[in-house]
XYZ file of C-alpha atoms in Angstrom:
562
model
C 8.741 -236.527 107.298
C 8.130 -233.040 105.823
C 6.025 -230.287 106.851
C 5.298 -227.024 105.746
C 7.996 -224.323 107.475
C 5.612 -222.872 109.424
C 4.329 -226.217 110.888
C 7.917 -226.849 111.562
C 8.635 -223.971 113.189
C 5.418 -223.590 115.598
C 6.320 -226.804 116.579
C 10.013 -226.095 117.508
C 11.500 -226.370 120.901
C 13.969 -223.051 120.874
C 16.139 -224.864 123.218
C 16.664 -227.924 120.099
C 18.439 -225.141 118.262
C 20.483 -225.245 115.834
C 18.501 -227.349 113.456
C 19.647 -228.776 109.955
C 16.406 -228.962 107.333
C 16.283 -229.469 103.478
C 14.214 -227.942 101.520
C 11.743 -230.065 99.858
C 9.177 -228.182 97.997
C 8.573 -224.825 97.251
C 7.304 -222.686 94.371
C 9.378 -219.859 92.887
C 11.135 -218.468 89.621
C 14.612 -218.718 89.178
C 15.933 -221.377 91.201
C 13.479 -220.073 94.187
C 14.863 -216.771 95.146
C 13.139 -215.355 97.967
C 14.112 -211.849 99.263
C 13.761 -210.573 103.429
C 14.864 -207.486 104.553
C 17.654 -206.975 101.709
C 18.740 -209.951 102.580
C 17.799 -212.192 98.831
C 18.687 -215.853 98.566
C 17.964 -219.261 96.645
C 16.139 -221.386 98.423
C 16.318 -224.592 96.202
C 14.657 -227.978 96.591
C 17.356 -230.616 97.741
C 19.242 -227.269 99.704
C 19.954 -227.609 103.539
C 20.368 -224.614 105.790
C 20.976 -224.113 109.250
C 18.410 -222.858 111.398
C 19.961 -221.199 114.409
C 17.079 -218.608 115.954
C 13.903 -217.484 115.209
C 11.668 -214.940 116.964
C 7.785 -213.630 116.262
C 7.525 -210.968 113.641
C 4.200 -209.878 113.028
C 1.165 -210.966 114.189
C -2.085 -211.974 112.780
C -5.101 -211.355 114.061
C -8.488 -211.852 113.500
C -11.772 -210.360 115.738
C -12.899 -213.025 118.474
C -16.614 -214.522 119.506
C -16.851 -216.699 122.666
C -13.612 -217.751 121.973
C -13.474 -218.357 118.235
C -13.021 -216.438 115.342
C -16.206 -214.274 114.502
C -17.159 -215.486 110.749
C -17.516 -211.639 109.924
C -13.730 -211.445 110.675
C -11.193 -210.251 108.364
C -7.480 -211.292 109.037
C -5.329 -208.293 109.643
C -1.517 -208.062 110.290
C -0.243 -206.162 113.557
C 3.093 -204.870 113.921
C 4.597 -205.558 117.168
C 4.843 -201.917 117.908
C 1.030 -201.500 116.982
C -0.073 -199.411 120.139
C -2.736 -200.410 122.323
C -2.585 -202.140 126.125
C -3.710 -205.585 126.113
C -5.134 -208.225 128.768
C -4.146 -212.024 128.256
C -7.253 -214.184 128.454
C -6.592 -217.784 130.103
C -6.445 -220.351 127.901
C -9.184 -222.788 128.180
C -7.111 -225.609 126.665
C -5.055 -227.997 129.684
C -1.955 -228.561 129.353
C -0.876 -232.403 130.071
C 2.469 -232.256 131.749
C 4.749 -229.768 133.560
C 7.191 -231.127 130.385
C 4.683 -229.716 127.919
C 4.437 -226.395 129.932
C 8.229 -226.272 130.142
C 8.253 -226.709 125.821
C 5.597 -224.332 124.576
C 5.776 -221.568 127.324
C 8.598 -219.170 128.023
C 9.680 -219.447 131.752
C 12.871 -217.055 132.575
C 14.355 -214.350 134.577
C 12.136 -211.298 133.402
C 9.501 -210.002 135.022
C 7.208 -211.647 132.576
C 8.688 -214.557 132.781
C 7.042 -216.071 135.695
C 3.924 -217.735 134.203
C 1.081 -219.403 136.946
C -1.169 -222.184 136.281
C -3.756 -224.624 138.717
C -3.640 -228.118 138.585
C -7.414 -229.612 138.902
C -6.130 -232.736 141.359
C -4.195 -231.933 144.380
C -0.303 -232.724 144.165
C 1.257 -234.521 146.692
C 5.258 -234.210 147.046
C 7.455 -235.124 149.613
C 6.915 -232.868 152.136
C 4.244 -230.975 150.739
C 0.784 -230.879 148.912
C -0.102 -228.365 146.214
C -3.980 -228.196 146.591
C -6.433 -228.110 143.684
C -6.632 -224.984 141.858
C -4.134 -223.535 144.021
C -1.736 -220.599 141.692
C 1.836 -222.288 141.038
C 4.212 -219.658 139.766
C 6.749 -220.912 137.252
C 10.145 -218.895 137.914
C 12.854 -221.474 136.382
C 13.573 -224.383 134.834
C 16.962 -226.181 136.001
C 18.565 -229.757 136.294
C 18.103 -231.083 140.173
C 19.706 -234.467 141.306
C 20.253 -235.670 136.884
C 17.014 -234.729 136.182
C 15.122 -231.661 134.778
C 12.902 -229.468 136.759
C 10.950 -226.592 137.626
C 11.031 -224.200 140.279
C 7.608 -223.119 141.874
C 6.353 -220.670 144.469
C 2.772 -221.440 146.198
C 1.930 -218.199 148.319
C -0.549 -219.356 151.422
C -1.658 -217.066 154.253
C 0.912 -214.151 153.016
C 3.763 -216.996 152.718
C 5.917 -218.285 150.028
C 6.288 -221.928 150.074
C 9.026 -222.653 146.947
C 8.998 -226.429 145.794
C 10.936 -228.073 142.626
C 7.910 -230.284 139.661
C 9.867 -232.258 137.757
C 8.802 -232.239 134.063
C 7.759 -235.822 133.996
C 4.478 -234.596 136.431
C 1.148 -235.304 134.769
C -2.163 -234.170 135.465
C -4.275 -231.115 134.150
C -2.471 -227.735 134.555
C -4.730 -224.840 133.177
C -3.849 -220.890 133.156
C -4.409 -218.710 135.346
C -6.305 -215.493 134.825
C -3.665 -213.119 134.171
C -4.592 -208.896 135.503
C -1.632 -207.559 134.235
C -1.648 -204.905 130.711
C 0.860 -205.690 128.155
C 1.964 -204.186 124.732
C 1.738 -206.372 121.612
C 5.658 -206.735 121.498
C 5.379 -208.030 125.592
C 2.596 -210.567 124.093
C 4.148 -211.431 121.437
C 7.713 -212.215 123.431
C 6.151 -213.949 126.486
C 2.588 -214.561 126.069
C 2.143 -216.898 122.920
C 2.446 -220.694 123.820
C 4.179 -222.839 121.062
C 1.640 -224.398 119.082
C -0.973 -222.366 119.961
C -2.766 -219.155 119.395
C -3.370 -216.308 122.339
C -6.759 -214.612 122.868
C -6.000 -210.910 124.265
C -9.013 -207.878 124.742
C -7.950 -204.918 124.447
C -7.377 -202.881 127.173
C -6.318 -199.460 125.805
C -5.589 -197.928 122.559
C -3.052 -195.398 123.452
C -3.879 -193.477 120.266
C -6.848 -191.819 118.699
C -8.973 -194.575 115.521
C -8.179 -193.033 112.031
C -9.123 -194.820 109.119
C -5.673 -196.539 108.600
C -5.956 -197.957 111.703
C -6.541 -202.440 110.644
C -8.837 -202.603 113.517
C -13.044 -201.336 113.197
C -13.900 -198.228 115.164
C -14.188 -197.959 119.193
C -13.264 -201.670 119.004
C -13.166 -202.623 122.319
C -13.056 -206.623 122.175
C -11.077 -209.819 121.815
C -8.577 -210.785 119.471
C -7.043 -213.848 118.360
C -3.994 -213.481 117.924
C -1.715 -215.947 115.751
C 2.395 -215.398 115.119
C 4.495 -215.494 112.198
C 8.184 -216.081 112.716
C 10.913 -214.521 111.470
C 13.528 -217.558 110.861
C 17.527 -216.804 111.011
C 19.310 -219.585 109.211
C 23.099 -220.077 107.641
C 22.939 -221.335 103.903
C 26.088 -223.455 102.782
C 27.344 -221.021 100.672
C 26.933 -217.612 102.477
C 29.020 -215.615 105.146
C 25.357 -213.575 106.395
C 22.391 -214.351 108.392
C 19.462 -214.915 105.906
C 15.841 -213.891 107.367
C 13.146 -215.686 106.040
C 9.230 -215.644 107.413
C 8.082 -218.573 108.848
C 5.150 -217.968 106.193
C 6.599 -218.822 103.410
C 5.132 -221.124 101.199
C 8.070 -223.886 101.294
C 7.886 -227.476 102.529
C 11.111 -228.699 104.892
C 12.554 -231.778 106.253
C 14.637 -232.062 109.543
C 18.026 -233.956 108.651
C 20.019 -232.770 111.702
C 20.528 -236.170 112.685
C 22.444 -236.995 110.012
C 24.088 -234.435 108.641
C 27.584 -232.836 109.826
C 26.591 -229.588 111.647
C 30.280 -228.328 111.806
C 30.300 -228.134 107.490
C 28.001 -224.894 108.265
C 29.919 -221.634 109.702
C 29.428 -221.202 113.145
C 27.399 -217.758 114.060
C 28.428 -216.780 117.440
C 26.246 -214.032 119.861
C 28.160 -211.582 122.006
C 26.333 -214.167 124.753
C 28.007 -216.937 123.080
C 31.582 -215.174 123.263
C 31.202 -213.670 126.541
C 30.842 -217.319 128.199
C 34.115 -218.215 126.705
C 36.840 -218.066 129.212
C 39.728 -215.638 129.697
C 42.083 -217.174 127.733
C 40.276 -218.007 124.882
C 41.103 -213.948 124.328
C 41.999 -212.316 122.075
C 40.298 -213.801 118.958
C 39.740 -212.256 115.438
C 36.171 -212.716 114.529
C 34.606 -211.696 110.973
C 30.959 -209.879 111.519
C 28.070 -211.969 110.291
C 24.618 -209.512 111.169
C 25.925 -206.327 112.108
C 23.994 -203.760 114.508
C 21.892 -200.914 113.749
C 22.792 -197.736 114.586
C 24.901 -194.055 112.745
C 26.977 -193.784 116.549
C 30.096 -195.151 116.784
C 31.421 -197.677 117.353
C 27.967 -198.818 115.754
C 28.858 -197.556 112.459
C 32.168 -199.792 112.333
C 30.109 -202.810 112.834
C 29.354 -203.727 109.582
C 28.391 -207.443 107.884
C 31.766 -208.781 106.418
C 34.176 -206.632 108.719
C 36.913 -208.807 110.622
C 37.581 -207.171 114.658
C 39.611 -208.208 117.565
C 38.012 -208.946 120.712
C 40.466 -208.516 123.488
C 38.869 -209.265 126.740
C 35.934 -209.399 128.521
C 35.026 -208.028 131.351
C 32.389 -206.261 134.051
C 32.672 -202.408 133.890
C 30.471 -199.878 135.837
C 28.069 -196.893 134.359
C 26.201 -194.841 135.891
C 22.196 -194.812 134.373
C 21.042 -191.451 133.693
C 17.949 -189.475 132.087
C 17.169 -186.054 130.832
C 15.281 -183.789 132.952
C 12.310 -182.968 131.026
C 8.291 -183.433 131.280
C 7.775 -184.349 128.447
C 7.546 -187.646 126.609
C 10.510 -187.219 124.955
C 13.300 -187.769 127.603
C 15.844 -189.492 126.658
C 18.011 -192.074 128.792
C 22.136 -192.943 128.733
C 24.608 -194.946 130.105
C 28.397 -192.961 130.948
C 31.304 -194.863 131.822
C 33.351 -193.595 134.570
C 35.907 -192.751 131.876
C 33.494 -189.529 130.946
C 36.060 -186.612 131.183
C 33.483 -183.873 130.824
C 32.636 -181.777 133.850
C 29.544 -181.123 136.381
C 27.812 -178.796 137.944
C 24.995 -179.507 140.444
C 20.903 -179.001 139.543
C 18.641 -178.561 142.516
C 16.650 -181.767 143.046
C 12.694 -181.860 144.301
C 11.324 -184.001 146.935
C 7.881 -184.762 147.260
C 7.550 -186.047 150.769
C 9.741 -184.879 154.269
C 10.088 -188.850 154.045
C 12.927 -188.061 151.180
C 14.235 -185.532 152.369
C 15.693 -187.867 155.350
C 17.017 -190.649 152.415
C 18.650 -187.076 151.103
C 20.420 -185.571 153.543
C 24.468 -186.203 153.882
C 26.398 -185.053 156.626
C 28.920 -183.506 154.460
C 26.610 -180.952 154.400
C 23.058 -179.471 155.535
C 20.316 -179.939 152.861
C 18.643 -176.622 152.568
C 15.101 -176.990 151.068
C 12.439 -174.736 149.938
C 8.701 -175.163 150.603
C 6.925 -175.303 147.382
C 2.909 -176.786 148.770
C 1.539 -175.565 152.144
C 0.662 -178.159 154.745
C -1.095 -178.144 157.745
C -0.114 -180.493 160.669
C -2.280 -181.869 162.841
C -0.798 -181.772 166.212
C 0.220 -178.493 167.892
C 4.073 -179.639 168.419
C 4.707 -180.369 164.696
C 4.841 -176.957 162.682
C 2.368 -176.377 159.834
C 4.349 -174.908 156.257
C 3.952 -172.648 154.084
C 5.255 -171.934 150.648
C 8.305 -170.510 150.524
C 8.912 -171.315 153.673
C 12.898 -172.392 154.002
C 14.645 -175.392 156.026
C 18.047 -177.020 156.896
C 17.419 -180.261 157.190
C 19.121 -182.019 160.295
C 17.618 -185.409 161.288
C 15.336 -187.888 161.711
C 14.244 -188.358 165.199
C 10.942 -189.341 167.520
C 8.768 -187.005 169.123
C 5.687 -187.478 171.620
C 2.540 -185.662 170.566
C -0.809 -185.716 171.772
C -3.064 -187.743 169.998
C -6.986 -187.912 171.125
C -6.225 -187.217 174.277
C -3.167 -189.489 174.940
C 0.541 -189.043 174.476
C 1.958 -191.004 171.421
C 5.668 -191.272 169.699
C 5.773 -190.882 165.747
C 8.754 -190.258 163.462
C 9.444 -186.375 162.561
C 12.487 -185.254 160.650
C 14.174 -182.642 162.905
C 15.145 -178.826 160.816
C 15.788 -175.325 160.870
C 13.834 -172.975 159.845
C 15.500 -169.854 158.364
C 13.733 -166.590 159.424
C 15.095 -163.727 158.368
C 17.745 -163.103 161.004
C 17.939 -166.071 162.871
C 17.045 -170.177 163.119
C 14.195 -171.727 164.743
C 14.363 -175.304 165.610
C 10.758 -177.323 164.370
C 9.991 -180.547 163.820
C 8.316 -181.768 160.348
C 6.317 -185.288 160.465
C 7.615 -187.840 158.060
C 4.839 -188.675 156.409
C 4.329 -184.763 155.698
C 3.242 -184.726 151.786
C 3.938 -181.214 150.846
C 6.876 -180.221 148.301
C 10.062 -179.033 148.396
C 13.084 -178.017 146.330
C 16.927 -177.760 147.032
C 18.637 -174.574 146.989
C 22.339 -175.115 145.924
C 25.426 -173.086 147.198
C 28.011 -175.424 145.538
C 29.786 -173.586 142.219
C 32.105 -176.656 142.271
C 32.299 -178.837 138.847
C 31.762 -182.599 139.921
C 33.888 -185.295 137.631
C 31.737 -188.441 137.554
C 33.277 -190.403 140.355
C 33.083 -187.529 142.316
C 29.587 -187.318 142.071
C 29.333 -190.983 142.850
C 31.785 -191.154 145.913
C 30.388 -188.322 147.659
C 26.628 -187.747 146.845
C 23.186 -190.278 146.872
C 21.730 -191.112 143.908
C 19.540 -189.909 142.142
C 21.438 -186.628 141.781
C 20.454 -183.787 139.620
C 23.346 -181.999 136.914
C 24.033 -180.409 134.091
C 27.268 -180.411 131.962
C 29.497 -178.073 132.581
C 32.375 -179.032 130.533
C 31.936 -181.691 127.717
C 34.194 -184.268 127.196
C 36.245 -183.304 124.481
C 37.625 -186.710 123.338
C 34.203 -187.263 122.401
C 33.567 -186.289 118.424
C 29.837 -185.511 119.913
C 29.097 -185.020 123.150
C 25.022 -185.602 123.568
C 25.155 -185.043 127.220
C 26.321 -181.338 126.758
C 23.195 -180.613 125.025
C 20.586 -181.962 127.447
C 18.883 -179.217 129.674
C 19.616 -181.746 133.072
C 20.304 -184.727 133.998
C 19.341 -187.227 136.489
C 21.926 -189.366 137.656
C 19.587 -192.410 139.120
C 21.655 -195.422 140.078
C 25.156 -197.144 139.391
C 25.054 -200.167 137.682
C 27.465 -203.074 136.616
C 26.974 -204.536 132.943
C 29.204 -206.821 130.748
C 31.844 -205.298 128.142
C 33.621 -206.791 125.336
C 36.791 -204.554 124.259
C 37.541 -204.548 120.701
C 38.898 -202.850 117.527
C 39.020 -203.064 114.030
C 41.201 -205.714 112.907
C 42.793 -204.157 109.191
C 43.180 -200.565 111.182
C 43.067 -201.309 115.121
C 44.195 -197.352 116.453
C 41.766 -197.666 119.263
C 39.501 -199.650 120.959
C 35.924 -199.936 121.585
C 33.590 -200.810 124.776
C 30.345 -202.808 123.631
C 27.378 -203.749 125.556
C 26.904 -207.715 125.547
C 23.199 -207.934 126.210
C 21.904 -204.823 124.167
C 23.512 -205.255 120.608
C 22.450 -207.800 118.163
C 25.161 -208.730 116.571
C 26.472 -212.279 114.749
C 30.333 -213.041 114.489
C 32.113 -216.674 113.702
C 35.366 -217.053 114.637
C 38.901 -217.031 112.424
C 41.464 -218.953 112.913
C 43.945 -215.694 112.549
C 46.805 -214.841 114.889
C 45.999 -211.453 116.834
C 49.018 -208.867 115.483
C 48.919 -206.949 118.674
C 47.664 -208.417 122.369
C 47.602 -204.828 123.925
C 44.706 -203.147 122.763
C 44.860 -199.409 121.434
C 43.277 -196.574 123.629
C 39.902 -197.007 124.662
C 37.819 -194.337 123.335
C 35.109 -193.120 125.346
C 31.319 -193.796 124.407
C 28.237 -192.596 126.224
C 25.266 -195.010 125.291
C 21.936 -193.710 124.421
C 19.473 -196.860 125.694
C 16.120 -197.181 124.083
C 12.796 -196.548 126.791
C 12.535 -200.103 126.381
C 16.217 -200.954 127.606
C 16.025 -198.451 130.336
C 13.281 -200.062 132.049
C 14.787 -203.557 131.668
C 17.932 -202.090 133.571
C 15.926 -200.219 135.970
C 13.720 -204.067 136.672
C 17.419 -205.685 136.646
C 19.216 -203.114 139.294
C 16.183 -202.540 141.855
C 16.187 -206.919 142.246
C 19.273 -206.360 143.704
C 18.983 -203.369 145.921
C 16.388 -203.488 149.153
C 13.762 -200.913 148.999
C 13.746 -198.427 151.249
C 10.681 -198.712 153.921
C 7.375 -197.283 153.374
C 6.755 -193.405 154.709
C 4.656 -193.754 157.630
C 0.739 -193.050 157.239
C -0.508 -190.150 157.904
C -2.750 -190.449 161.626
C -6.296 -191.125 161.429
């Protein structure tokens, strides 16, 4: 039966990709030639293409009244990078089935991927009941025993109680109010339900109204917010990705069922080759969508050129930002095969609390007061600024607290004077300021940093890497080393010219490729040339969310007495 694209699409499970429609209807000149980011082709009635992803974007939206659209409302497009902090308002609208949750609302590994909802009827399962209204988080979806199912989390009395629903459970699951702020591109990624629409008030505008602005004045209320898709499909007779907006004015039929998939070419993801096994490498594989992006190897990438993939593989970086205070900081990845040189920036710490995590018995951490503070008890001392430490140890000490003796946690130093030491004790939960006075000239290679310091570590370069045609860490004031991490490579080269070879990131470049069936002229890949990765604010946070799931935090600083 046919349907209007955008009918089709709204409707679409993501997870029932790749999907085979022809086109039945549509109106245009010239054998329907429709043109999407430079991309122009002929989208003919009678043609089939392959639909293999698709992904929100823009967003129309239209001022909201008790929950419908105010009659006085104009439609306006948004831009998913239109600023402004948002708050999701519940759907009123149940959902039937933990099978229709699973299909219209994305459940995955993010942070925002973890949607809640209250059934109205308690649930009774084997060796548990989910009571009425009760928040069920949603934090996977998976196959258990042959058959599909989610994974929930109740929390009761400060407890997590985590229970499998399968998707054929019925009964009436509603939303649940979400407090959380989001951007328009987090909405518009995690928020929006299949088939329906997503009411969001706006929480901040992040920017001063001018009269460009789509939105009225001070606006301060509810939108309804409705997506238009940006299809990627493979025509019959094209090597590139063609874009079209779920918008358009065409009518479509599904045929996947019987047509022959495998007459289309095959777009692969860096995903998609990465899960291939070891020695399914090397392969020759002709670019499709190329990235974005003037760097290199970026600049190499482009639609129609044939590389080698070689391997791939698990390599470690170490996550670093600029030391500014301004907006403008800027955040990279370096391999460990970075050949420039470092030389050590004195780091501040806010608390005495981190200035224990600091300290390293290579050598004595010496500090400088930069905020006075005034202890309480007579045996702790009381700072001032510019007052000067070595920092020894943490330890307990028994002070005299309304009258009785109590133990708390104090971070053993000495105090410089001007010709001598003077052994005090700081408490830990001391909030005063301090900053690190260096005495080490050395210059630091990368791994030395790494195998003999704690992150976060503060440098600047003091030798670039000269294998590097531009070396954007030599120009940064400082830099913050925060944390290792360990991220998935694919090693390639050109394929017509392969003098050296190329480390790219799997899960940060966007980027099509279908195999050839070529032999590789060379299995030893050329020289690896060295890149240092500039990752967007965006991508840095995402790695930051990724790393600190895996890493314990430390404990809390102990309160201050009462």
């Amino acid at each position: 039966m046919a349907s209007t694209l955008e009918k089709f699409i709204h409707s679409l499970d993501i997870r029932a990709l790749p999907r085979v429609l022809q086109i039945q209807s549509g109106i245009y000149c010239q054998g329907s030639v429709y043109e999407m980011f430079g991309n122009e082709c002929s989208l003919s009635t009678e043609e089939v293409i392959k639909v293999i992803g698709f992904k929100i974007n823009k967003l129309i939206a239209s001022i909201c009244e008790n929950n419908e659209v105010s009659q006085f409302s104009a439609k306006v497009e948004l831009p998913l990078n239109f600023p402004g902090l948002y708050k999701v308002v519940a759907d009123k609208t149940p959902y039937v089935s933990i099978e229709e949750i699973v299909r219209k609302v994305s459940i995955g590994p993010a942070r925002f991927g973890h949607p809640c909802f209250y059934s109205t009827e308690d649930i009774q399962l084997a060796n548990f009941t989910i009571k009425h209204d009760e928040q069920i988080t949603f934090n996977s979806v998976e196959e258990v025993h042959g058959t599909m199912a989610v994974n929930c989390v109740v929390v009761r009395n400060n407890q997590s109680h985590s229970f499998t629903l399968p998707l054929s459970q019925e009964g009436e699951f509603y939303e649940c109010e979400d407090d959380q702020i989001y951007t328009l591109k987090e909405i518009a990624e995690w928020k929006i339900p299949k088939c329906r629409n997503r009411i969001v008030k706006l929480s901040n505008t992040l920017h001063m109204w001018d009269a460009s602005s789509p939105l009225p004045e001070n606006f301060d209320g509810c939108l309804i917010l409705m997506p238009v898709y940006e299809v990627q499909a493979v025509t019959k007779f094209r090597k590139d990705i063609v874009h079209i907006l779920s918008d358009l004015d065409v009518e479509v039929k599904d045929v996947t069922d019987c047509y022959d998939i495998s007459s289309f070419l095959q777009p692969l993801s860096l995903e998609d080759i990465f899960e291939r096994t070891n020695k399914d490498f090397p392969v020759v594989a002709e670019i499709m969508e190329g990235p974005s992006g003037s760097q290199k190897p970026y600049n190499l990438l482009s639609t129609g050129k044939e590389i080698v993939i070689y391997k791939k593989y698990q390599a470690a970086r170490v996550l670093a930002s600029e030391m500014r205070s301004d907006s403008s900081k800027r955040h990279y990845l370096i391999p460990m095969s970075y050949k420039g040189k470092f030389k050590r920036r004195p780091r501040e710490f806010p608390t005495a609390y981190d200035l224990e995590i600091a300290r390293s018995e290579k050598e004595h951490l010496h500090v400088v007061a930069t905020k006075a503070f005034s202890s309480p008890f007579k045996e702790l001392l009381s700072v001032s600024v510019g007052d000067q430490f070595l920092v020894q140890q943490c330890q307990t000490s028994e002070v005299l607290y309304e009258g009785r003796k109590k133990l708390i946690d104090v971070l053993a130093c000495d105090q410089i004077l001007s010709d001598s030491y003077k052994k005090v004790l700081l408490p830990m939960y001391m909030e005063g300021g301090f900053v690190e006075v260096i005495h080490d000239k050395k210059q630091y290679h990368l791994s030395e940093i790494c195998k003999e310091f704690h992150l976060p570590f503060n440098v600047k370069v003091s030798v670039r890497d000269l294998s590097i045609e531009k070396d954007v860490l030599a120009a940064a004031p400082g830099l913050q080393f925060e944390e290792e991490i360990t991220d998935s490579y694919l090693l390639i080269s050109s394929a017509s010219s392969p003098a050296e070879s190329w480390e790219i990131p799997v899960y940060r470049l966007n980027m099509l490729v279908h195999l050839l069936s070529k032999d590789v002229q060379t299995v030893v890949p050329p020289v690896t040339r060295t890149t240092v990765e500039e990752v967007s604010k965006e991508e840095y946070y995402m790695l930051r969310r990724y790393e600190n799931l895996t890493l314990h935090p430390p404990p809390r600083p102990p309160k201050k007495p009462t």
